[in-house]
Amino acid sequence: MAAASVPPLSAIFSAATPTSKPIFPHSNSSTKPTLKPHQSSKESTTISRRKFLNGSLALLPLVISPPPPSQAKEIEVGTYLPPSPIDPSFVLFKATPKDTPALRAGNVQPYQFILPPTWKQMRVANILSGNYCQPKCAEPWVEVKFEDEKQGKIQVVASPLIRLTNKPNATIEDIGSPDKLIASLGPFVTGNTFDPDELLETSVEKHGDQTYYKYVLETPYALTGSHNLAKATAKGNTVVLFVASANDKQWQSSQKTLQAILDSFEV
């Protein structure tokens, strides 16, 4: 079969760009606009300038505004969050519908936790936030993220209940044991894979009618960090997972702080 003949790029561009017509018809200085009998030279100049600006502005690229500050404030939380009534050395974060798409959709119940005032809220990528699938997401999504370079980071992950059980409004006990739950949600703690050997400790807590499963993990290959603490509960149609992570250096100085943050989490 004979190979197809491909014309040179210069021929393509020369054919695609006509040279007989200028882009701006009045750009030639020798061409003067025709004045109507009642139109002055000053008025004609104003009209020509207006036409030029209208045409030029149409060629400008669209400028996309950044997300509103309420979605993530990358400044220290101590500048805008109130002190914790339990421990004034921390501040209290209470999630509201303005914070996440799932809360606005009523797909997640409000939650709260404390943070050191030097931490910062990080932006959650739209594709990870569940914004496109609310209120019927099939896979877990990230609610909020906070971080401190010296101490570690935390994130709240929500999973649709139907992903773990067919029972509507199931409690966390209905889903199964702490080991069974972490086997399903472990990859969302580590950011990649979960090995049962990485699980060092599990415990169960009750706050009123709400039951929480707590975990201590040593995860040397995790993307989130080599040390992870997690806490999970089920409410409504969602299982909410709280994760506190640190690398080895952060863990040495901030283990107690991360544990206090984890303990304060409640839905």
PDB file of C-alpha atoms in Angstrom:
ATOM      1  CA  MET A   1       0.000   0.000   0.000  1.00  0.00           C
ATOM      2  CA  ALA A   2       1.395   3.407  -0.914  1.00  0.00           C
ATOM      3  CA  ALA A   3       2.125   5.725   1.958  1.00  0.00           C
ATOM      4  CA  ALA A   4      -0.108   8.810   2.257  1.00  0.00           C
ATOM      5  CA  SER A   5       1.565  12.057   1.288  1.00  0.00           C
ATOM      6  CA  VAL A   6       1.630  14.558   4.209  1.00  0.00           C
ATOM      7  CA  PRO A   7       2.042  18.227   3.246  1.00  0.00           C
ATOM      8  CA  PRO A   8       4.639  20.246   5.174  1.00  0.00           C
ATOM      9  CA  LEU A   9       3.448  22.192   8.277  1.00  0.00           C
ATOM     10  CA  SER A  10       4.252  25.500   6.580  1.00  0.00           C
ATOM     11  CA  ALA A  11       1.809  24.670   3.795  1.00  0.00           C
ATOM     12  CA  ILE A  12      -0.912  23.766   6.325  1.00  0.00           C
ATOM     13  CA  PHE A  13      -0.533  27.006   8.311  1.00  0.00           C
ATOM     14  CA  SER A  14      -0.309  29.159   5.174  1.00  0.00           C
ATOM     15  CA  ALA A  15      -3.493  27.573   3.850  1.00  0.00           C
ATOM     16  CA  ALA A  16      -5.270  27.927   7.208  1.00  0.00           C
ATOM     17  CA  THR A  17      -4.321  31.603   7.698  1.00  0.00           C
ATOM     18  CA  PRO A  18      -5.643  33.864   4.953  1.00  0.00           C
ATOM     19  CA  THR A  19      -3.461  36.871   4.249  1.00  0.00           C
ATOM     20  CA  SER A  20      -5.895  38.795   2.097  1.00  0.00           C
ATOM     21  CA  LYS A  21      -7.867  40.101   5.105  1.00  0.00           C
ATOM     22  CA  PRO A  22      -6.179  41.794   8.086  1.00  0.00           C
ATOM     23  CA  ILE A  23      -7.298  40.812  11.605  1.00  0.00           C
ATOM     24  CA  PHE A  24      -8.212  44.403  12.430  1.00  0.00           C
ATOM     25  CA  PRO A  25      -9.643  46.098   9.301  1.00  0.00           C
ATOM     26  CA  HIS A  26      -8.830  49.625  10.589  1.00  0.00           C
ATOM     27  CA  SER A  27      -5.325  48.834  11.879  1.00  0.00           C
ATOM     28  CA  ASN A  28      -3.780  50.501   8.782  1.00  0.00           C
ATOM     29  CA  SER A  29      -3.012  54.092   9.769  1.00  0.00           C
ATOM     30  CA  SER A  30      -3.699  55.304   6.220  1.00  0.00           C
ATOM     31  CA  THR A  31      -7.304  54.153   6.372  1.00  0.00           C
ATOM     32  CA  LYS A  32      -9.637  56.671   7.952  1.00  0.00           C
ATOM     33  CA  PRO A  33     -13.188  55.990   9.077  1.00  0.00           C
ATOM     34  CA  THR A  34     -15.907  57.634   7.009  1.00  0.00           C
ATOM     35  CA  LEU A  35     -17.688  60.353   8.968  1.00  0.00           C
ATOM     36  CA  LYS A  36     -21.429  60.786   8.848  1.00  0.00           C
ATOM     37  CA  PRO A  37     -22.604  64.364   8.240  1.00  0.00           C
ATOM     38  CA  HIS A  38     -23.532  64.867  11.905  1.00  0.00           C
ATOM     39  CA  GLN A  39     -20.499  63.007  13.330  1.00  0.00           C
ATOM     40  CA  SER A  40     -17.383  64.839  14.543  1.00  0.00           C
ATOM     41  CA  SER A  41     -13.821  63.529  14.343  1.00  0.00           C
ATOM     42  CA  LYS A  42     -13.722  63.162  18.168  1.00  0.00           C
ATOM     43  CA  GLU A  43     -16.904  61.062  18.176  1.00  0.00           C
ATOM     44  CA  SER A  44     -15.487  58.832  15.431  1.00  0.00           C
ATOM     45  CA  THR A  45     -12.289  58.258  17.437  1.00  0.00           C
ATOM     46  CA  THR A  46     -14.343  57.289  20.506  1.00  0.00           C
ATOM     47  CA  ILE A  47     -16.426  54.807  18.499  1.00  0.00           C
ATOM     48  CA  SER A  48     -13.325  53.260  16.896  1.00  0.00           C
ATOM     49  CA  ARG A  49     -11.650  52.896  20.287  1.00  0.00           C
ATOM     50  CA  ARG A  50     -14.780  51.270  21.698  1.00  0.00           C
ATOM     51  CA  LYS A  51     -14.927  48.778  18.814  1.00  0.00           C
ATOM     52  CA  PHE A  52     -11.256  47.965  19.265  1.00  0.00           C
ATOM     53  CA  LEU A  53     -11.597  47.374  23.016  1.00  0.00           C
ATOM     54  CA  ASN A  54     -14.652  45.197  22.553  1.00  0.00           C
ATOM     55  CA  GLY A  55     -12.799  43.051  20.049  1.00  0.00           C
ATOM     56  CA  SER A  56      -9.633  42.869  22.176  1.00  0.00           C
ATOM     57  CA  LEU A  57     -11.467  41.933  25.373  1.00  0.00           C
ATOM     58  CA  ALA A  58     -13.180  39.079  23.569  1.00  0.00           C
ATOM     59  CA  LEU A  59      -9.738  37.581  22.901  1.00  0.00           C
ATOM     60  CA  LEU A  60      -8.659  37.621  26.548  1.00  0.00           C
ATOM     61  CA  PRO A  61      -8.586  34.212  28.329  1.00  0.00           C
ATOM     62  CA  LEU A  62     -11.248  33.437  30.888  1.00  0.00           C
ATOM     63  CA  VAL A  63     -10.001  34.079  34.432  1.00  0.00           C
ATOM     64  CA  ILE A  64     -11.336  31.498  36.902  1.00  0.00           C
ATOM     65  CA  SER A  65     -11.811  32.759  40.429  1.00  0.00           C
ATOM     66  CA  PRO A  66     -10.282  30.675  43.240  1.00  0.00           C
ATOM     67  CA  PRO A  67     -12.621  28.747  45.570  1.00  0.00           C
ATOM     68  CA  PRO A  68     -14.193  30.835  48.331  1.00  0.00           C
ATOM     69  CA  PRO A  69     -12.098  31.089  51.499  1.00  0.00           C
ATOM     70  CA  SER A  70     -14.730  29.196  53.520  1.00  0.00           C
ATOM     71  CA  GLN A  71     -13.764  25.951  51.762  1.00  0.00           C
ATOM     72  CA  ALA A  72     -10.238  25.997  53.155  1.00  0.00           C
ATOM     73  CA  LYS A  73      -8.372  28.648  55.120  1.00  0.00           C
ATOM     74  CA  GLU A  74      -4.655  28.043  54.602  1.00  0.00           C
ATOM     75  CA  ILE A  75      -3.820  30.197  57.593  1.00  0.00           C
ATOM     76  CA  GLU A  76      -3.336  29.198  61.211  1.00  0.00           C
ATOM     77  CA  VAL A  77      -6.619  27.988  62.696  1.00  0.00           C
ATOM     78  CA  GLY A  78      -5.923  29.900  65.885  1.00  0.00           C
ATOM     79  CA  THR A  79      -6.666  33.128  64.008  1.00  0.00           C
ATOM     80  CA  TYR A  80     -10.307  32.255  63.368  1.00  0.00           C
ATOM     81  CA  LEU A  81     -11.404  29.242  65.471  1.00  0.00           C
ATOM     82  CA  PRO A  82     -12.547  29.625  69.112  1.00  0.00           C
ATOM     83  CA  PRO A  83     -10.557  28.122  71.996  1.00  0.00           C
ATOM     84  CA  SER A  84     -11.602  24.674  73.134  1.00  0.00           C
ATOM     85  CA  PRO A  85     -13.755  24.883  76.300  1.00  0.00           C
ATOM     86  CA  ILE A  86     -12.020  21.730  77.567  1.00  0.00           C
ATOM     87  CA  ASP A  87      -8.417  22.819  76.926  1.00  0.00           C
ATOM     88  CA  PRO A  88      -7.775  26.479  75.950  1.00  0.00           C
ATOM     89  CA  SER A  89      -4.373  25.543  74.487  1.00  0.00           C
ATOM     90  CA  PHE A  90      -6.346  23.989  71.593  1.00  0.00           C
ATOM     91  CA  VAL A  91      -9.014  25.457  69.315  1.00  0.00           C
ATOM     92  CA  LEU A  92     -12.316  23.790  68.416  1.00  0.00           C
ATOM     93  CA  PHE A  93     -13.338  22.965  64.848  1.00  0.00           C
ATOM     94  CA  LYS A  94     -17.061  22.300  64.340  1.00  0.00           C
ATOM     95  CA  ALA A  95     -17.921  21.243  60.788  1.00  0.00           C
ATOM     96  CA  THR A  96     -20.925  23.022  59.250  1.00  0.00           C
ATOM     97  CA  PRO A  97     -22.689  22.769  55.859  1.00  0.00           C
ATOM     98  CA  LYS A  98     -20.503  25.557  54.456  1.00  0.00           C
ATOM     99  CA  ASP A  99     -17.413  23.362  54.953  1.00  0.00           C
ATOM    100  CA  THR A 100     -18.114  20.301  52.759  1.00  0.00           C
ATOM    101  CA  PRO A 101     -20.459  19.135  49.951  1.00  0.00           C
ATOM    102  CA  ALA A 102     -21.596  16.108  51.997  1.00  0.00           C
ATOM    103  CA  LEU A 103     -22.649  18.270  54.944  1.00  0.00           C
ATOM    104  CA  ARG A 104     -24.544  20.569  52.577  1.00  0.00           C
ATOM    105  CA  ALA A 105     -26.295  17.517  51.088  1.00  0.00           C
ATOM    106  CA  GLY A 106     -27.136  16.183  54.554  1.00  0.00           C
ATOM    107  CA  ASN A 107     -25.170  13.016  53.781  1.00  0.00           C
ATOM    108  CA  VAL A 108     -22.872  13.378  56.806  1.00  0.00           C
ATOM    109  CA  GLN A 109     -23.792  14.376  60.338  1.00  0.00           C
ATOM    110  CA  PRO A 110     -21.875  17.328  61.843  1.00  0.00           C
ATOM    111  CA  TYR A 111     -18.636  16.440  63.617  1.00  0.00           C
ATOM    112  CA  GLN A 112     -16.053  18.257  65.702  1.00  0.00           C
ATOM    113  CA  PHE A 113     -12.515  17.963  67.080  1.00  0.00           C
ATOM    114  CA  ILE A 114      -9.781  20.089  68.623  1.00  0.00           C
ATOM    115  CA  LEU A 115      -6.554  21.289  66.990  1.00  0.00           C
ATOM    116  CA  PRO A 116      -3.429  23.147  68.068  1.00  0.00           C
ATOM    117  CA  PRO A 117      -3.790  26.799  66.996  1.00  0.00           C
ATOM    118  CA  THR A 118      -0.757  26.597  64.655  1.00  0.00           C
ATOM    119  CA  TRP A 119      -2.350  24.026  62.322  1.00  0.00           C
ATOM    120  CA  LYS A 120      -3.734  25.005  58.902  1.00  0.00           C
ATOM    121  CA  GLN A 121      -6.702  23.739  56.940  1.00  0.00           C
ATOM    122  CA  MET A 122      -5.650  22.321  53.565  1.00  0.00           C
ATOM    123  CA  ARG A 123      -7.675  22.326  50.377  1.00  0.00           C
ATOM    124  CA  VAL A 124      -9.297  19.052  49.348  1.00  0.00           C
ATOM    125  CA  ALA A 125      -9.162  18.352  45.613  1.00  0.00           C
ATOM    126  CA  ASN A 126     -12.612  18.492  44.037  1.00  0.00           C
ATOM    127  CA  ILE A 127     -12.317  14.930  42.758  1.00  0.00           C
ATOM    128  CA  LEU A 128     -11.645  13.681  46.324  1.00  0.00           C
ATOM    129  CA  SER A 129     -14.292  15.788  48.062  1.00  0.00           C
ATOM    130  CA  GLY A 130     -17.348  13.888  46.782  1.00  0.00           C
ATOM    131  CA  ASN A 131     -18.623  17.091  45.201  1.00  0.00           C
ATOM    132  CA  TYR A 132     -19.554  15.334  41.947  1.00  0.00           C
ATOM    133  CA  CYS A 133     -21.456  12.404  43.486  1.00  0.00           C
ATOM    134  CA  GLN A 134     -23.413  13.823  46.433  1.00  0.00           C
ATOM    135  CA  PRO A 135     -25.722  12.716  47.858  1.00  0.00           C
ATOM    136  CA  LYS A 136     -25.285   9.186  46.444  1.00  0.00           C
ATOM    137  CA  CYS A 137     -21.545   8.539  46.384  1.00  0.00           C
ATOM    138  CA  ALA A 138     -20.534   4.896  45.903  1.00  0.00           C
ATOM    139  CA  GLU A 139     -16.972   5.319  47.182  1.00  0.00           C
ATOM    140  CA  PRO A 140     -15.406   7.052  50.230  1.00  0.00           C
ATOM    141  CA  TRP A 141     -14.443  10.713  49.995  1.00  0.00           C
ATOM    142  CA  VAL A 142     -12.341  13.191  52.001  1.00  0.00           C
ATOM    143  CA  GLU A 143     -14.269  15.691  54.097  1.00  0.00           C
ATOM    144  CA  VAL A 144     -11.570  17.986  55.540  1.00  0.00           C
ATOM    145  CA  LYS A 145      -7.795  18.026  55.984  1.00  0.00           C
ATOM    146  CA  PHE A 146      -5.561  19.910  58.452  1.00  0.00           C
ATOM    147  CA  GLU A 147      -1.801  19.891  58.741  1.00  0.00           C
ATOM    148  CA  ASP A 148       1.206  21.157  60.657  1.00  0.00           C
ATOM    149  CA  GLU A 149       4.649  20.545  59.162  1.00  0.00           C
ATOM    150  CA  LYS A 150       6.208  19.919  62.574  1.00  0.00           C
ATOM    151  CA  GLN A 151       3.425  17.845  64.160  1.00  0.00           C
ATOM    152  CA  GLY A 152       1.595  15.859  61.482  1.00  0.00           C
ATOM    153  CA  LYS A 153      -1.736  15.915  59.684  1.00  0.00           C
ATOM    154  CA  ILE A 154      -5.329  14.793  60.093  1.00  0.00           C
ATOM    155  CA  GLN A 155      -8.167  14.070  57.711  1.00  0.00           C
ATOM    156  CA  VAL A 156     -11.800  13.062  57.963  1.00  0.00           C
ATOM    157  CA  VAL A 157     -12.894  10.379  55.485  1.00  0.00           C
ATOM    158  CA  ALA A 158     -16.535   9.416  54.946  1.00  0.00           C
ATOM    159  CA  SER A 159     -17.739   6.151  53.457  1.00  0.00           C
ATOM    160  CA  PRO A 160     -21.271   5.317  52.309  1.00  0.00           C
ATOM    161  CA  LEU A 161     -22.794   2.794  54.683  1.00  0.00           C
ATOM    162  CA  ILE A 162     -24.030   0.604  51.829  1.00  0.00           C
ATOM    163  CA  ARG A 163     -20.424  -0.071  50.883  1.00  0.00           C
ATOM    164  CA  LEU A 164     -20.003  -1.950  54.190  1.00  0.00           C
ATOM    165  CA  THR A 165     -23.456  -3.346  54.994  1.00  0.00           C
ATOM    166  CA  ASN A 166     -26.916  -3.685  53.445  1.00  0.00           C
ATOM    167  CA  LYS A 167     -28.628  -2.758  56.703  1.00  0.00           C
ATOM    168  CA  PRO A 168     -30.049   0.813  56.647  1.00  0.00           C
ATOM    169  CA  ASN A 169     -28.975   3.115  59.509  1.00  0.00           C
ATOM    170  CA  ALA A 170     -26.678   0.408  60.851  1.00  0.00           C
ATOM    171  CA  THR A 171     -24.549   1.034  63.916  1.00  0.00           C
ATOM    172  CA  ILE A 172     -20.840   0.364  63.758  1.00  0.00           C
ATOM    173  CA  GLU A 173     -21.430  -2.817  65.760  1.00  0.00           C
ATOM    174  CA  ASP A 174     -23.864  -3.980  63.043  1.00  0.00           C
ATOM    175  CA  ILE A 175     -21.091  -3.679  60.461  1.00  0.00           C
ATOM    176  CA  GLY A 176     -18.803  -5.975  62.395  1.00  0.00           C
ATOM    177  CA  SER A 177     -15.803  -6.119  64.701  1.00  0.00           C
ATOM    178  CA  PRO A 178     -13.023  -3.475  64.774  1.00  0.00           C
ATOM    179  CA  ASP A 179     -10.794  -5.849  62.791  1.00  0.00           C
ATOM    180  CA  LYS A 180     -13.418  -6.324  60.090  1.00  0.00           C
ATOM    181  CA  LEU A 181     -13.992  -2.580  59.709  1.00  0.00           C
ATOM    182  CA  ILE A 182     -10.301  -1.670  59.434  1.00  0.00           C
ATOM    183  CA  ALA A 183      -9.828  -4.417  56.843  1.00  0.00           C
ATOM    184  CA  SER A 184     -12.301  -2.509  54.640  1.00  0.00           C
ATOM    185  CA  LEU A 185     -11.205   1.043  55.453  1.00  0.00           C
ATOM    186  CA  GLY A 186      -7.489   0.471  56.102  1.00  0.00           C
ATOM    187  CA  PRO A 187      -6.380   1.732  52.657  1.00  0.00           C
ATOM    188  CA  PHE A 188      -8.056   5.063  53.446  1.00  0.00           C
ATOM    189  CA  VAL A 189      -5.924   5.295  56.593  1.00  0.00           C
ATOM    190  CA  THR A 190      -2.634   4.558  54.846  1.00  0.00           C
ATOM    191  CA  GLY A 191      -3.329   6.154  51.467  1.00  0.00           C
ATOM    192  CA  ASN A 192      -2.331   2.975  49.618  1.00  0.00           C
ATOM    193  CA  THR A 193      -2.516  -0.567  51.040  1.00  0.00           C
ATOM    194  CA  PHE A 194      -3.313  -2.095  54.413  1.00  0.00           C
ATOM    195  CA  ASP A 195      -1.536  -5.053  56.008  1.00  0.00           C
ATOM    196  CA  PRO A 196      -3.189  -6.559  59.133  1.00  0.00           C
ATOM    197  CA  ASP A 197       0.294  -6.914  60.645  1.00  0.00           C
ATOM    198  CA  GLU A 198       0.491  -3.099  60.752  1.00  0.00           C
ATOM    199  CA  LEU A 199      -2.340  -2.967  63.293  1.00  0.00           C
ATOM    200  CA  LEU A 200      -0.832  -2.628  66.777  1.00  0.00           C
ATOM    201  CA  GLU A 201      -3.892  -1.945  68.915  1.00  0.00           C
ATOM    202  CA  THR A 202      -7.691  -1.710  68.759  1.00  0.00           C
ATOM    203  CA  SER A 203     -10.193  -0.454  71.311  1.00  0.00           C
ATOM    204  CA  VAL A 204     -13.884   0.394  71.619  1.00  0.00           C
ATOM    205  CA  GLU A 205     -15.319   3.575  73.171  1.00  0.00           C
ATOM    206  CA  LYS A 206     -18.848   4.750  73.865  1.00  0.00           C
ATOM    207  CA  HIS A 207     -19.922   8.392  73.971  1.00  0.00           C
ATOM    208  CA  GLY A 208     -23.580   8.302  74.939  1.00  0.00           C
ATOM    209  CA  ASP A 209     -25.349   6.174  72.322  1.00  0.00           C
ATOM    210  CA  GLN A 210     -22.495   6.475  69.830  1.00  0.00           C
ATOM    211  CA  THR A 211     -19.846   3.724  69.585  1.00  0.00           C
ATOM    212  CA  TYR A 212     -16.348   4.387  68.229  1.00  0.00           C
ATOM    213  CA  TYR A 213     -13.644   1.965  67.103  1.00  0.00           C
ATOM    214  CA  LYS A 214     -10.084   3.192  67.705  1.00  0.00           C
ATOM    215  CA  TYR A 215      -6.856   1.992  66.115  1.00  0.00           C
ATOM    216  CA  VAL A 216      -3.104   2.416  66.487  1.00  0.00           C
ATOM    217  CA  LEU A 217      -1.109   1.470  63.382  1.00  0.00           C
ATOM    218  CA  GLU A 218       2.565   1.362  62.489  1.00  0.00           C
ATOM    219  CA  THR A 219       2.661   1.764  58.724  1.00  0.00           C
ATOM    220  CA  PRO A 220       6.226   2.073  57.351  1.00  0.00           C
ATOM    221  CA  TYR A 221       5.065   2.033  53.717  1.00  0.00           C
ATOM    222  CA  ALA A 222       1.985   4.246  54.053  1.00  0.00           C
ATOM    223  CA  LEU A 223       1.666   7.395  51.969  1.00  0.00           C
ATOM    224  CA  THR A 224       0.064   9.207  54.904  1.00  0.00           C
ATOM    225  CA  GLY A 225       2.957   8.546  57.299  1.00  0.00           C
ATOM    226  CA  SER A 226       4.758   5.804  59.183  1.00  0.00           C
ATOM    227  CA  HIS A 227       2.484   6.281  62.237  1.00  0.00           C
ATOM    228  CA  ASN A 228      -1.307   6.423  62.061  1.00  0.00           C
ATOM    229  CA  LEU A 229      -4.091   6.755  64.609  1.00  0.00           C
ATOM    230  CA  ALA A 230      -7.681   6.191  63.496  1.00  0.00           C
ATOM    231  CA  LYS A 231     -11.171   6.434  64.950  1.00  0.00           C
ATOM    232  CA  ALA A 232     -14.406   5.396  63.242  1.00  0.00           C
ATOM    233  CA  THR A 233     -18.130   5.489  63.883  1.00  0.00           C
ATOM    234  CA  ALA A 234     -21.370   5.039  61.927  1.00  0.00           C
ATOM    235  CA  LYS A 235     -24.276   7.461  61.912  1.00  0.00           C
ATOM    236  CA  GLY A 236     -27.135   7.810  59.446  1.00  0.00           C
ATOM    237  CA  ASN A 237     -26.056   6.547  56.029  1.00  0.00           C
ATOM    238  CA  THR A 238     -22.338   7.074  56.534  1.00  0.00           C
ATOM    239  CA  VAL A 239     -19.307   5.703  58.328  1.00  0.00           C
ATOM    240  CA  VAL A 240     -16.982   8.532  59.368  1.00  0.00           C
ATOM    241  CA  LEU A 241     -13.278   7.797  59.759  1.00  0.00           C
ATOM    242  CA  PHE A 242     -10.884  10.188  61.505  1.00  0.00           C
ATOM    243  CA  VAL A 243      -7.168   9.695  60.747  1.00  0.00           C
ATOM    244  CA  ALA A 244      -4.151  11.341  62.422  1.00  0.00           C
ATOM    245  CA  SER A 245      -0.807  10.699  60.704  1.00  0.00           C
ATOM    246  CA  ALA A 246       2.860  11.486  61.315  1.00  0.00           C
ATOM    247  CA  ASN A 247       6.304  10.567  60.083  1.00  0.00           C
ATOM    248  CA  ASP A 248       8.968   9.294  62.489  1.00  0.00           C
ATOM    249  CA  LYS A 249      10.300  12.757  63.332  1.00  0.00           C
ATOM    250  CA  GLN A 250       6.838  14.244  63.926  1.00  0.00           C
ATOM    251  CA  TRP A 251       5.757  11.233  65.975  1.00  0.00           C
ATOM    252  CA  GLN A 252       8.631  11.605  68.463  1.00  0.00           C
ATOM    253  CA  SER A 253       7.545  15.099  69.487  1.00  0.00           C
ATOM    254  CA  SER A 254       3.800  15.069  68.786  1.00  0.00           C
ATOM    255  CA  GLN A 255       2.432  11.642  69.694  1.00  0.00           C
ATOM    256  CA  LYS A 256       0.514  12.989  72.708  1.00  0.00           C
ATOM    257  CA  THR A 257      -0.853  15.923  70.710  1.00  0.00           C
ATOM    258  CA  LEU A 258      -2.108  13.663  67.923  1.00  0.00           C
ATOM    259  CA  GLN A 259      -3.674  11.338  70.483  1.00  0.00           C
ATOM    260  CA  ALA A 260      -5.483  14.279  72.109  1.00  0.00           C
ATOM    261  CA  ILE A 261      -6.804  15.397  68.707  1.00  0.00           C
ATOM    262  CA  LEU A 262      -8.023  11.870  67.954  1.00  0.00           C
ATOM    263  CA  ASP A 263      -9.694  11.473  71.352  1.00  0.00           C
ATOM    264  CA  SER A 264     -11.626  14.725  70.869  1.00  0.00           C
ATOM    265  CA  PHE A 265     -13.241  13.648  67.589  1.00  0.00           C
ATOM    266  CA  GLU A 266     -16.979  13.004  67.814  1.00  0.00           C
ATOM    267  CA  VAL A 267     -19.969  12.965  65.484  1.00  0.00           C
TER     268      VAL A 267
END
